[in-house]
PDB file of C-alpha atoms in Angstrom:
ATOM      1  CA  GLY O  10      29.301  54.820  43.696  1.00 52.00           C
ATOM      2  CA  ASN O  11      31.407  51.943  45.043  1.00 55.00           C
ATOM      3  CA  TRP O  12      34.536  54.080  44.779  1.00 54.00           C
ATOM      4  CA  CYS O  13      32.896  56.782  46.957  1.00 54.00           C
ATOM      5  CA  VAL O  14      31.855  54.181  49.518  1.00 52.00           C
ATOM      6  CA  SER O  15      35.340  52.691  49.662  1.00 63.00           C
ATOM      7  CA  LEU O  16      36.813  56.187  50.125  1.00 66.00           C
ATOM      8  CA  GLN O  17      34.509  56.837  53.099  1.00 69.00           C
ATOM      9  CA  ASP O  18      35.554  53.493  54.629  1.00 75.00           C
ATOM     10  CA  LEU O  19      39.162  54.671  54.861  1.00 82.00           C
ATOM     11  CA  VAL O  20      38.507  56.197  58.295  1.00 87.00           C
ATOM     12  CA  ASP O  21      36.731  54.990  61.418  1.00 88.00           C
ATOM     13  CA  TRP O  22      33.913  57.534  61.838  1.00 85.00           C
ATOM     14  CA  ARG O  23      33.364  56.493  65.471  1.00 86.00           C
ATOM     15  CA  LYS O  24      36.818  57.821  66.415  1.00 90.00           C
ATOM     16  CA  PRO O  25      38.290  61.348  66.242  1.00 91.00           C
ATOM     17  CA  LEU O  26      39.484  62.056  62.706  1.00 91.00           C
ATOM     18  CA  ALA O  27      42.405  64.411  63.447  1.00 89.00           C
ATOM     19  CA  TRP O  28      44.898  61.617  64.074  1.00 91.00           C
ATOM     20  CA  GLN O  29      43.579  59.307  61.321  1.00 92.00           C
ATOM     21  CA  VAL O  30      43.757  61.496  58.200  1.00 92.00           C
ATOM     22  CA  GLY O  31      47.570  61.607  58.025  1.00 90.00           C
ATOM     23  CA  HIS O  32      47.605  57.846  57.425  1.00 92.00           C
ATOM     24  CA  LEU O  33      45.526  58.246  54.226  1.00 92.00           C
ATOM     25  CA  ARG O  34      48.713  59.419  52.463  1.00 91.00           C
ATOM     26  CA  GLU O  35      48.137  59.704  48.671  1.00 91.00           C
ATOM     27  CA  LYS O  36      44.403  58.934  49.097  1.00 90.00           C
ATOM     28  CA  TYR O  37      43.883  62.008  51.355  1.00 91.00           C
ATOM     29  CA  ASP O  38      43.256  64.542  48.584  1.00 89.00           C
ATOM     30  CA  ALA O  39      40.522  62.472  46.913  1.00 90.00           C
ATOM     31  CA  TRP O  40      38.992  61.555  50.292  1.00 91.00           C
ATOM     32  CA  VAL O  41      38.838  65.122  51.621  1.00 90.00           C
ATOM     33  CA  HIS O  42      37.088  66.359  48.471  1.00 89.00           C
ATOM     34  CA  GLN O  43      34.270  63.789  48.779  1.00 89.00           C
ATOM     35  CA  PRO O  44      31.910  65.785  51.053  1.00 88.00           C
ATOM     36  CA  VAL O  45      29.701  64.075  53.626  1.00 88.00           C
ATOM     37  CA  ASP O  46      26.622  65.512  55.328  1.00 85.00           C
ATOM     38  CA  ARG O  47      27.414  64.376  58.839  1.00 82.00           C
ATOM     39  CA  PRO O  48      29.045  65.948  61.910  1.00 81.00           C
ATOM     40  CA  ILE O  49      32.764  65.351  62.226  1.00 86.00           C
ATOM     41  CA  ARG O  50      34.589  64.750  65.498  1.00 91.00           C
ATOM     42  CA  LEU O  51      38.150  66.031  65.307  1.00 92.00           C
ATOM     43  CA  PHE O  52      39.441  65.352  68.831  1.00 93.00           C
ATOM     44  CA  GLY O  53      38.717  62.893  71.627  1.00 91.00           C
ATOM     45  CA  ASN O  54      39.392  65.528  74.291  1.00 91.00           C
ATOM     46  CA  PRO O  55      36.049  67.320  74.938  1.00 90.00           C
ATOM     47  CA  PHE O  56      37.707  70.683  75.666  1.00 90.00           C
ATOM     48  CA  LEU O  57      39.832  70.571  72.480  1.00 88.00           C
ATOM     49  CA  GLU O  58      36.800  69.483  70.459  1.00 89.00           C
ATOM     50  CA  ALA O  59      34.638  72.312  71.878  1.00 88.00           C
ATOM     51  CA  SER O  60      37.349  74.886  71.075  1.00 86.00           C
ATOM     52  CA  THR O  61      37.069  74.067  67.331  1.00 87.00           C
ATOM     53  CA  LYS O  62      33.337  74.875  67.215  1.00 89.00           C
ATOM     54  CA  THR O  63      31.523  78.171  67.403  1.00 90.00           C
ATOM     55  CA  SER O  64      28.095  79.599  66.589  1.00 89.00           C
ATOM     56  CA  TRP O  65      28.102  82.257  63.844  1.00 89.00           C
ATOM     57  CA  TYR O  66      26.789  85.032  66.114  1.00 92.00           C
ATOM     58  CA  TRP O  67      29.913  84.982  68.327  1.00 93.00           C
ATOM     59  CA  VAL O  68      31.904  86.601  65.510  1.00 94.00           C
ATOM     60  CA  PRO O  69      29.883  89.876  65.484  1.00 95.00           C
ATOM     61  CA  VAL O  70      29.277  89.728  69.277  1.00 96.00           C
ATOM     62  CA  VAL O  71      33.030  89.602  70.008  1.00 95.00           C
ATOM     63  CA  TRP O  72      34.487  91.721  67.191  1.00 96.00           C
ATOM     64  CA  ILE O  73      31.947  94.456  66.360  1.00 97.00           C
ATOM     65  CA  PRO O  74      32.415  96.209  69.764  1.00 98.00           C
ATOM     66  CA  VAL O  75      36.194  96.126  69.101  1.00 97.00           C
ATOM     67  CA  VAL O  76      35.658  97.644  65.624  1.00 97.00           C
ATOM     68  CA  LEU O  77      33.372 100.380  67.016  1.00 98.00           C
ATOM     69  CA  TYR O  78      35.732 101.240  69.888  1.00 97.00           C
ATOM     70  CA  PHE O  79      38.842 101.461  67.687  1.00 97.00           C
ATOM     71  CA  THR O  80      36.959 103.444  65.012  1.00 97.00           C
ATOM     72  CA  TRP O  81      35.919 106.035  67.630  1.00 97.00           C
ATOM     73  CA  HIS O  82      39.406 106.052  69.226  1.00 96.00           C
ATOM     74  CA  CYS O  83      41.245 106.498  65.895  1.00 95.00           C
ATOM     75  CA  TYR O  84      38.894 109.162  64.555  1.00 95.00           C
ATOM     76  CA  THR O  85      38.976 111.283  67.733  1.00 95.00           C
ATOM     77  CA  THR O  86      42.770 110.925  68.058  1.00 93.00           C
ATOM     78  CA  LEU O  87      43.349 111.958  64.428  1.00 92.00           C
ATOM     79  CA  ALA O  88      40.905 114.875  64.924  1.00 93.00           C
ATOM     80  CA  LYS O  89      43.319 116.407  67.475  1.00 92.00           C
ATOM     81  CA  GLY O  90      45.585 117.214  64.509  1.00 86.00           C
ATOM     82  CA  THR O  91      48.797 116.036  66.190  1.00 86.00           C
ATOM     83  CA  THR O  92      49.458 112.936  64.055  1.00 80.00           C
ATOM     84  CA  LYS O  93      52.230 113.177  61.476  1.00 82.00           C
ATOM     85  CA  LEU O  94      53.661 110.602  59.089  1.00 80.00           C
ATOM     86  CA  GLU O  95      57.419 111.284  59.117  1.00 81.00           C
ATOM     87  CA  LEU O  96      58.908 110.430  55.734  1.00 78.00           C
ATOM     88  CA  THR O  97      62.376 111.934  56.366  1.00 79.00           C
ATOM     89  CA  SER O  98      63.875 113.817  59.342  1.00 81.00           C
ATOM     90  CA  ASP O  99      62.667 117.175  57.957  1.00 82.00           C
ATOM     91  CA  PHE O 100      59.600 116.135  55.952  1.00 85.00           C
ATOM     92  CA  SER O 101      56.342 114.871  57.418  1.00 82.00           C
ATOM     93  CA  ILE O 102      52.700 114.769  56.326  1.00 86.00           C
ATOM     94  CA  PRO O 103      49.996 115.744  58.844  1.00 82.00           C
ATOM     95  CA  ILE O 104      47.329 113.033  59.021  1.00 84.00           C
ATOM     96  CA  HIS O 105      43.893 114.455  59.864  1.00 87.00           C
ATOM     97  CA  GLU O 106      40.629 112.655  60.603  1.00 89.00           C
ATOM     98  CA  HIS O 107      39.617 113.031  56.919  1.00 92.00           C
ATOM     99  CA  PHE O 108      42.244 110.395  56.155  1.00 93.00           C
ATOM    100  CA  PHE O 109      40.549 107.839  58.418  1.00 95.00           C
ATOM    101  CA  PRO O 110      38.156 106.392  55.773  1.00 96.00           C
ATOM    102  CA  LEU O 111      41.116 105.890  53.395  1.00 96.00           C
ATOM    103  CA  LEU O 112      43.189 104.131  56.086  1.00 96.00           C
ATOM    104  CA  PHE O 113      40.138 102.026  56.996  1.00 97.00           C
ATOM    105  CA  LEU O 114      39.645 100.968  53.356  1.00 97.00           C
ATOM    106  CA  LEU O 115      43.360 100.233  53.027  1.00 97.00           C
ATOM    107  CA  GLY O 116      43.009  97.833  55.979  1.00 97.00           C
ATOM    108  CA  TRP O 117      39.966  96.180  54.382  1.00 97.00           C
ATOM    109  CA  PHE O 118      41.932  95.729  51.148  1.00 97.00           C
ATOM    110  CA  LEU O 119      44.947  94.310  53.040  1.00 95.00           C
ATOM    111  CA  TRP O 120      42.714  91.817  54.861  1.00 94.00           C
ATOM    112  CA  SER O 121      41.199  90.717  51.524  1.00 95.00           C
ATOM    113  CA  LEU O 122      44.698  90.190  50.108  1.00 95.00           C
ATOM    114  CA  VAL O 123      45.867  88.239  53.187  1.00 92.00           C
ATOM    115  CA  GLU O 124      42.701  86.122  53.144  1.00 92.00           C
ATOM    116  CA  TYR O 125      43.141  85.343  49.444  1.00 93.00           C
ATOM    117  CA  CYS O 126      46.776  84.315  49.956  1.00 93.00           C
ATOM    118  CA  ILE O 127      45.951  82.109  52.968  1.00 88.00           C
ATOM    119  CA  HIS O 128      43.126  80.424  51.046  1.00 88.00           C
ATOM    120  CA  ARG O 129      45.055  80.051  47.829  1.00 88.00           C
ATOM    121  CA  PHE O 130      48.398  78.873  49.180  1.00 87.00           C
ATOM    122  CA  VAL O 131      47.651  77.307  52.598  1.00 84.00           C
ATOM    123  CA  PHE O 132      44.029  76.127  52.711  1.00 84.00           C
ATOM    124  CA  HIS O 133      44.021  74.816  49.135  1.00 83.00           C
ATOM    125  CA  MET O 134      47.516  73.378  49.034  1.00 85.00           C
ATOM    126  CA  LYS O 135      47.870  69.692  48.272  1.00 88.00           C
ATOM    127  CA  PRO O 136      49.863  68.368  51.225  1.00 89.00           C
ATOM    128  CA  PRO O 137      52.644  65.916  50.277  1.00 90.00           C
ATOM    129  CA  ALA O 138      51.348  62.323  50.512  1.00 88.00           C
ATOM    130  CA  HIS O 139      54.274  61.171  52.682  1.00 92.00           C
ATOM    131  CA  ASN O 140      53.964  63.967  55.289  1.00 92.00           C
ATOM    132  CA  TYR O 141      51.615  62.889  58.101  1.00 94.00           C
ATOM    133  CA  TYR O 142      51.907  66.228  59.944  1.00 92.00           C
ATOM    134  CA  LEU O 143      51.195  68.479  56.946  1.00 92.00           C
ATOM    135  CA  ILE O 144      48.145  66.402  56.018  1.00 92.00           C
ATOM    136  CA  THR O 145      46.888  66.622  59.625  1.00 93.00           C
ATOM    137  CA  LEU O 146      47.507  70.396  59.710  1.00 91.00           C
ATOM    138  CA  HIS O 147      45.725  70.898  56.376  1.00 91.00           C
ATOM    139  CA  PHE O 148      42.752  68.886  57.598  1.00 91.00           C
ATOM    140  CA  LEU O 149      42.466  70.859  60.849  1.00 89.00           C
ATOM    141  CA  LEU O 150      42.847  74.259  59.146  1.00 86.00           C
ATOM    142  CA  HIS O 151      40.554  73.719  56.185  1.00 86.00           C
ATOM    143  CA  GLY O 152      40.200  70.113  54.997  1.00 88.00           C
ATOM    144  CA  GLN O 153      37.460  69.317  57.520  1.00 90.00           C
ATOM    145  CA  HIS O 154      35.451  72.200  56.025  1.00 87.00           C
ATOM    146  CA  HIS O 155      35.599  70.538  52.580  1.00 87.00           C
ATOM    147  CA  LYS O 156      34.788  67.154  54.093  1.00 89.00           C
ATOM    148  CA  SER O 157      31.747  68.390  56.031  1.00 88.00           C
ATOM    149  CA  PRO O 158      30.650  71.683  54.377  1.00 82.00           C
ATOM    150  CA  PHE O 159      27.266  71.682  56.147  1.00 79.00           C
ATOM    151  CA  ASP O 160      28.630  71.561  59.678  1.00 81.00           C
ATOM    152  CA  GLY O 161      27.220  74.897  60.875  1.00 78.00           C
ATOM    153  CA  SER O 162      29.384  74.936  64.003  1.00 85.00           C
ATOM    154  CA  ARG O 163      32.628  75.091  62.008  1.00 85.00           C
ATOM    155  CA  LEU O 164      31.845  77.684  59.327  1.00 84.00           C
ATOM    156  CA  VAL O 165      33.302  80.700  61.153  1.00 86.00           C
ATOM    157  CA  PHE O 166      36.640  81.158  62.909  1.00 85.00           C
ATOM    158  CA  PRO O 167      36.368  80.616  66.708  1.00 86.00           C
ATOM    159  CA  PRO O 168      37.145  84.007  68.356  1.00 88.00           C
ATOM    160  CA  GLY O 169      39.729  82.411  70.674  1.00 85.00           C
ATOM    161  CA  LEU O 170      41.826  81.177  67.743  1.00 84.00           C
ATOM    162  CA  ALA O 171      41.045  84.266  65.648  1.00 89.00           C
ATOM    163  CA  SER O 172      42.400  86.535  68.398  1.00 93.00           C
ATOM    164  CA  LEU O 173      45.909  85.110  67.799  1.00 91.00           C
ATOM    165  CA  MET O 174      45.753  86.093  64.125  1.00 88.00           C
ATOM    166  CA  VAL O 175      44.026  89.422  64.848  1.00 93.00           C
ATOM    167  CA  GLY O 176      46.646  90.221  67.508  1.00 95.00           C
ATOM    168  CA  GLY O 177      49.485  89.390  65.101  1.00 93.00           C
ATOM    169  CA  PHE O 178      47.966  91.643  62.403  1.00 92.00           C
ATOM    170  CA  TYR O 179      47.644  94.479  64.949  1.00 96.00           C
ATOM    171  CA  LEU O 180      51.242  94.152  66.248  1.00 96.00           C
ATOM    172  CA  PHE O 181      52.630  93.997  62.696  1.00 95.00           C
ATOM    173  CA  LEU O 182      50.796  97.178  61.604  1.00 95.00           C
ATOM    174  CA  CYS O 183      51.666  99.112  64.765  1.00 93.00           C
ATOM    175  CA  SER O 184      55.346  98.183  64.517  1.00 95.00           C
ATOM    176  CA  THR O 185      55.598  99.255  60.841  1.00 93.00           C
ATOM    177  CA  LEU O 186      53.443 102.434  61.030  1.00 91.00           C
ATOM    178  CA  PRO O 187      52.861 105.146  63.662  1.00 90.00           C
ATOM    179  CA  VAL O 188      50.563 103.504  66.224  1.00 93.00           C
ATOM    180  CA  ILE O 189      47.384 105.500  65.515  1.00 94.00           C
ATOM    181  CA  ILE O 190      47.792 105.069  61.724  1.00 94.00           C
ATOM    182  CA  GLY O 191      48.517 101.359  62.160  1.00 95.00           C
ATOM    183  CA  THR O 192      45.429 101.035  64.367  1.00 97.00           C
ATOM    184  CA  SER O 193      43.263 102.813  61.753  1.00 96.00           C
ATOM    185  CA  VAL O 194      44.409 100.334  59.092  1.00 96.00           C
ATOM    186  CA  PHE O 195      43.926  97.467  61.561  1.00 97.00           C
ATOM    187  CA  VAL O 196      40.302  98.338  62.342  1.00 98.00           C
ATOM    188  CA  GLY O 197      39.443  98.371  58.609  1.00 97.00           C
ATOM    189  CA  GLY O 198      41.000  94.919  58.259  1.00 97.00           C
ATOM    190  CA  LEU O 199      39.105  93.611  61.278  1.00 97.00           C
ATOM    191  CA  CYS O 200      35.806  94.944  59.915  1.00 97.00           C
ATOM    192  CA  GLY O 201      36.563  93.304  56.555  1.00 96.00           C
ATOM    193  CA  TYR O 202      37.186  89.995  58.343  1.00 95.00           C
ATOM    194  CA  VAL O 203      33.841  90.142  60.199  1.00 96.00           C
ATOM    195  CA  VAL O 204      31.932  90.895  56.977  1.00 95.00           C
ATOM    196  CA  TYR O 205      33.817  88.100  55.166  1.00 94.00           C
ATOM    197  CA  ASP O 206      33.020  85.492  57.856  1.00 92.00           C
ATOM    198  CA  MET O 207      29.331  86.472  57.906  1.00 92.00           C
ATOM    199  CA  ILE O 208      29.053  86.234  54.095  1.00 91.00           C
ATOM    200  CA  HIS O 209      30.876  82.876  54.203  1.00 87.00           C
ATOM    201  CA  TYR O 210      28.424  81.531  56.780  1.00 88.00           C
ATOM    202  CA  TYR O 211      25.398  82.869  54.885  1.00 86.00           C
ATOM    203  CA  LEU O 212      26.490  81.382  51.561  1.00 83.00           C
ATOM    204  CA  HIS O 213      26.758  77.939  53.171  1.00 78.00           C
ATOM    205  CA  TYR O 214      23.795  78.079  55.501  1.00 77.00           C
ATOM    206  CA  GLY O 215      21.444  80.948  54.661  1.00 73.00           C
ATOM    207  CA  SER O 216      19.968  79.297  51.519  1.00 68.00           C
ATOM    208  CA  PRO O 217      20.511  82.377  49.293  1.00 64.00           C
ATOM    209  CA  LYS O 218      18.093  82.506  46.355  1.00 70.00           C
ATOM    210  CA  ARG O 219      19.259  82.526  42.737  1.00 72.00           C
ATOM    211  CA  GLY O 220      19.559  86.106  41.466  1.00 65.00           C
TER     212      GLY O 220
END
């Protein structure tokens, strides 16, 4: 009990935490895994602070129209029968609209793989005790979620920040595959992300019943 109390005393809760956590050094890992049921202030700047919070419903409100539009666009474009996947200069495979569900599921699978890797190797890394900046980055990306798991305003990814990652995923797929095929894979990944974030929020906040 006393140990937990002394861990919580390592920071000044009246001040923004973002610039304090890096000074915890080797105590950071133990501190961040002692959850508290209280709101956390990350930044003093009100605009910066507001940009780290979002209500759960903004995720479907922003992204589901994008998913629906791209699904319609990809399906109707593939239905024209003009899309080909060129494997060599004289060999190509025609890609019809029947392939769309497979490309969509491939995107969903890719998102799941990316999400697992980010969680496993970035969010759950143990930042080196001597590196102030890595500790701060870890706390901002994911540590604050372990510290205050019941903060409902920080359980989903703010769409503004998410758009950078979503945009990067889109550009990567469209530069490695023919644009309409890349977009079909992209929309499956985006749908997978929305479902993931909603399940994540529900498991923390929706009081799911046993069984």
